[in-house]
PDB file of C-alpha atoms in Angstrom:
ATOM      1  CA  UNK L   1      -0.181  -0.344   0.113  1.00 38.00           C
ATOM      2  CA  UNK L   2       0.839   3.906  -0.367  1.00 44.00           C
ATOM      3  CA  UNK L   3       0.883   6.390   1.836  1.00 44.00           C
ATOM      4  CA  UNK L   4      -2.533   7.285  -0.170  1.00 52.00           C
ATOM      5  CA  UNK L   5      -4.645   4.429   0.167  1.00 53.00           C
ATOM      6  CA  UNK L   6      -7.353   4.272   2.832  1.00 50.00           C
ATOM      7  CA  UNK L   7      -8.875   5.887   5.132  1.00 51.00           C
ATOM      8  CA  UNK L   8      -5.998   6.734   6.754  1.00 55.00           C
ATOM      9  CA  UNK L   9      -3.334   7.974   4.488  1.00 74.00           C
ATOM     10  CA  UNK L  10      -3.002  11.175   2.687  1.00 80.00           C
ATOM     11  CA  UNK L  11      -6.371  10.168   0.036  1.00 79.00           C
ATOM     12  CA  UNK L  12      -8.596   9.601   3.040  1.00 82.00           C
ATOM     13  CA  UNK L  13      -7.005  13.161   4.840  1.00 88.00           C
ATOM     14  CA  UNK L  14      -8.243  14.463   1.591  1.00 87.00           C
ATOM     15  CA  UNK L  15     -11.254  12.817   1.558  1.00 86.00           C
ATOM     16  CA  UNK L  16     -12.439  13.459   5.027  1.00 87.00           C
ATOM     17  CA  UNK L  17     -11.070  17.117   5.818  1.00 89.00           C
ATOM     18  CA  UNK L  18     -11.462  19.107   2.348  1.00 90.00           C
ATOM     19  CA  UNK L  19     -13.718  17.176  -0.059  1.00 88.00           C
ATOM     20  CA  UNK L  20     -17.131  18.596   1.615  1.00 89.00           C
ATOM     21  CA  UNK L  21     -16.107  21.751  -0.022  1.00 91.00           C
ATOM     22  CA  UNK L  22     -13.268  20.850  -2.704  1.00 91.00           C
ATOM     23  CA  UNK L  23     -14.712  17.408  -4.059  1.00 87.00           C
ATOM     24  CA  UNK L  24     -17.072  17.595  -7.073  1.00 86.00           C
ATOM     25  CA  UNK L  25     -20.359  19.332  -7.564  1.00 88.00           C
ATOM     26  CA  UNK L  26     -19.228  20.951  -3.930  1.00 87.00           C
ATOM     27  CA  UNK L  27     -18.625  25.071  -3.702  1.00 83.00           C
ATOM     28  CA  UNK L  28     -15.358  25.498  -3.769  1.00 85.00           C
ATOM     29  CA  UNK L  29     -14.465  22.464  -6.488  1.00 83.00           C
ATOM     30  CA  UNK L  30     -13.609  25.785  -9.100  1.00 83.00           C
ATOM     31  CA  UNK L  31     -10.599  26.547  -6.141  1.00 88.00           C
ATOM     32  CA  UNK L  32      -9.409  23.116  -6.073  1.00 91.00           C
ATOM     33  CA  UNK L  33     -10.952  19.796  -6.827  1.00 90.00           C
ATOM     34  CA  UNK L  34     -10.190  17.367  -4.304  1.00 89.00           C
ATOM     35  CA  UNK L  35     -11.775  15.017  -6.218  1.00 87.00           C
ATOM     36  CA  UNK L  36      -9.237  15.366  -9.034  1.00 88.00           C
ATOM     37  CA  UNK L  37      -6.062  13.920  -8.618  1.00 86.00           C
ATOM     38  CA  UNK L  38      -4.647  16.240 -11.361  1.00 88.00           C
ATOM     39  CA  UNK L  39      -5.846  19.246 -10.078  1.00 90.00           C
ATOM     40  CA  UNK L  40      -4.634  18.168  -6.694  1.00 89.00           C
ATOM     41  CA  UNK L  41      -0.929  17.877  -8.112  1.00 88.00           C
ATOM     42  CA  UNK L  42      -1.697  21.102 -10.062  1.00 91.00           C
ATOM     43  CA  UNK L  43      -2.554  23.047  -7.141  1.00 91.00           C
ATOM     44  CA  UNK L  44       0.119  21.289  -4.323  1.00 91.00           C
ATOM     45  CA  UNK L  45       1.599  24.359  -3.570  1.00 92.00           C
ATOM     46  CA  UNK L  46      -1.792  26.104  -2.707  1.00 92.00           C
ATOM     47  CA  UNK L  47      -2.517  23.551  -0.758  1.00 93.00           C
ATOM     48  CA  UNK L  48       0.577  22.709   1.069  1.00 93.00           C
ATOM     49  CA  UNK L  49       0.651  27.005   1.826  1.00 92.00           C
ATOM     50  CA  UNK L  50      -3.297  27.440   2.917  1.00 92.00           C
ATOM     51  CA  UNK L  51      -3.100  23.525   5.481  1.00 92.00           C
ATOM     52  CA  UNK L  52      -0.052  25.025   6.937  1.00 92.00           C
ATOM     53  CA  UNK L  53      -0.740  28.303   7.430  1.00 93.00           C
ATOM     54  CA  UNK L  54      -2.676  29.320  10.670  1.00 90.00           C
ATOM     55  CA  UNK L  55      -4.173  32.944  10.068  1.00 92.00           C
ATOM     56  CA  UNK L  56      -5.801  32.101   6.607  1.00 90.00           C
ATOM     57  CA  UNK L  57      -5.880  28.014   7.665  1.00 88.00           C
ATOM     58  CA  UNK L  58      -7.792  25.402   5.793  1.00 88.00           C
ATOM     59  CA  UNK L  59     -10.269  24.272   6.545  1.00 89.00           C
ATOM     60  CA  UNK L  60     -11.443  27.632   7.766  1.00 89.00           C
ATOM     61  CA  UNK L  61     -12.289  26.280  11.351  1.00 89.00           C
ATOM     62  CA  UNK L  62      -8.735  25.754  11.838  1.00 90.00           C
ATOM     63  CA  UNK L  63      -5.543  23.987  11.054  1.00 92.00           C
ATOM     64  CA  UNK L  64      -6.083  20.425  10.844  1.00 92.00           C
ATOM     65  CA  UNK L  65      -4.100  17.637  12.806  1.00 92.00           C
ATOM     66  CA  UNK L  66       0.060  18.012  12.893  1.00 93.00           C
ATOM     67  CA  UNK L  67      -0.528  13.833  11.652  1.00 91.00           C
ATOM     68  CA  UNK L  68      -2.645  15.377   8.882  1.00 91.00           C
ATOM     69  CA  UNK L  69      -0.861  17.780   7.453  1.00 93.00           C
ATOM     70  CA  UNK L  70       2.522  15.599   7.940  1.00 91.00           C
ATOM     71  CA  UNK L  71       0.450  12.830   5.802  1.00 89.00           C
ATOM     72  CA  UNK L  72      -0.427  15.005   2.847  1.00 90.00           C
ATOM     73  CA  UNK L  73       3.056  16.909   2.961  1.00 89.00           C
ATOM     74  CA  UNK L  74       4.780  13.292   2.687  1.00 87.00           C
ATOM     75  CA  UNK L  75       2.919  12.423   0.179  1.00 85.00           C
ATOM     76  CA  UNK L  76       3.200  15.768  -2.003  1.00 85.00           C
ATOM     77  CA  UNK L  77       7.133  15.531  -1.580  1.00 83.00           C
ATOM     78  CA  UNK L  78       7.680  11.361  -2.032  1.00 75.00           C
ATOM     79  CA  UNK L  79       8.124  11.832  -5.225  1.00 59.00           C
ATOM     80  CA  UNK L  80       7.878  14.155  -8.088  1.00 60.00           C
ATOM     81  CA  UNK L  81       4.733  12.874  -9.360  1.00 60.00           C
ATOM     82  CA  UNK L  82       2.440  11.980  -5.952  1.00 60.00           C
ATOM     83  CA  UNK L  83       1.306   7.680  -5.822  1.00 59.00           C
ATOM     84  CA  UNK L  84      -2.365   8.247  -7.405  1.00 55.00           C
TER      85      UNK L  84
END
């Protein structure tokens, strides 16, 4: 398995923490389509910048846990192209 696999990997974090606003058909899908691998990879810098920004966090209710942020960072940075 990869970091992207399962409910406890980066894919699970994105599905559980991001997709309710940024998933297919959601209000902020135009900013980032969390259901799209290609759009997620294309928006890497923006996503990483927002998940660690305590001033304007994503999600807006407050930063996700350190572990969840670490999973996302590790997934993005494990190779030049994250495992799909």
